């Protein structure tokens, strides 16, 4: 449950940063569609890396908790 809440927070943060970048590009004079495409291309890698790190970290924590629980109850 806590992992789901954490991942939803990361998703919200990334979406806010993406919308902010789109707004900055539009304010700089880019067309709205070009601003969306440009911001998405620039922010794609950081968003994917952040999400992947969170998922892999949660998975390793889950595996550690599962293996320690198995040894504890034997």
C-alpha atoms as one frame of an Amber mdcrd trajectory, in Angstrom:
protein
   0.000   0.000   0.000   2.768   2.431   0.875   4.554   1.665  -2.397   1.426
   2.528  -4.354   1.140   5.852  -2.576   4.807   6.606  -3.209   4.543   5.752
  -6.901   1.440   7.895  -7.288   3.339  10.788  -5.705   6.210  10.315  -8.158
   3.747  10.239 -11.057   2.113  13.472  -9.871   5.470  15.185  -9.455   6.600
  14.170 -12.927   3.351  15.353 -14.496   3.609  18.733 -12.759   7.173  19.165
 -13.997   6.106  18.213 -17.528   3.198  20.678 -17.543   5.489  23.395 -16.179
   7.984  22.735 -18.978   5.181  22.922 -21.559   4.016  26.250 -20.100   7.579
  27.607 -20.250   7.929  26.582 -23.883   4.626  28.207 -24.807   5.688  31.383
 -22.979   8.951  31.303 -24.959   6.943  31.498 -28.180   6.633  27.885 -29.303
   3.389  26.599 -30.771   1.368  24.575 -28.244   1.771  21.254 -30.082   5.504
  21.836 -30.553   5.790  22.719 -26.866   4.091  19.449 -25.859   6.284  17.349
 -28.132   9.492  19.158 -27.163   8.836  19.001 -23.427   7.901  15.334 -23.618
  11.068  14.479 -25.522  13.238  16.410 -23.045  11.543  15.021 -19.915  11.049
  11.401 -21.046  14.404  10.060 -19.850  14.295  11.609 -16.341  10.697  10.441
 -15.870  11.480   6.877 -16.925  14.637   6.721 -14.789  12.800   8.018 -11.715
   9.965   5.539 -12.143  12.341   2.641 -12.823  14.429   3.445  -9.747  11.314
   3.561  -7.578   9.969   0.269  -8.927  13.308  -1.518  -8.624  13.843  -0.170
  -5.116  10.385  -1.277  -4.039  10.914  -4.683  -5.619  14.216  -5.249  -3.829
  12.658  -4.179  -0.538   9.779  -6.574  -1.143  12.161  -9.419  -1.891  14.212
  -8.689   1.214  11.125  -8.603   3.398   9.804 -11.814   1.876  13.058 -13.725
   2.278  13.614 -12.535   5.849  10.050 -13.427   6.767  10.553 -16.894   5.330
  13.642 -17.473   7.483  12.034 -16.011  10.566   9.084 -18.396  10.597  10.863
 -21.661   9.864
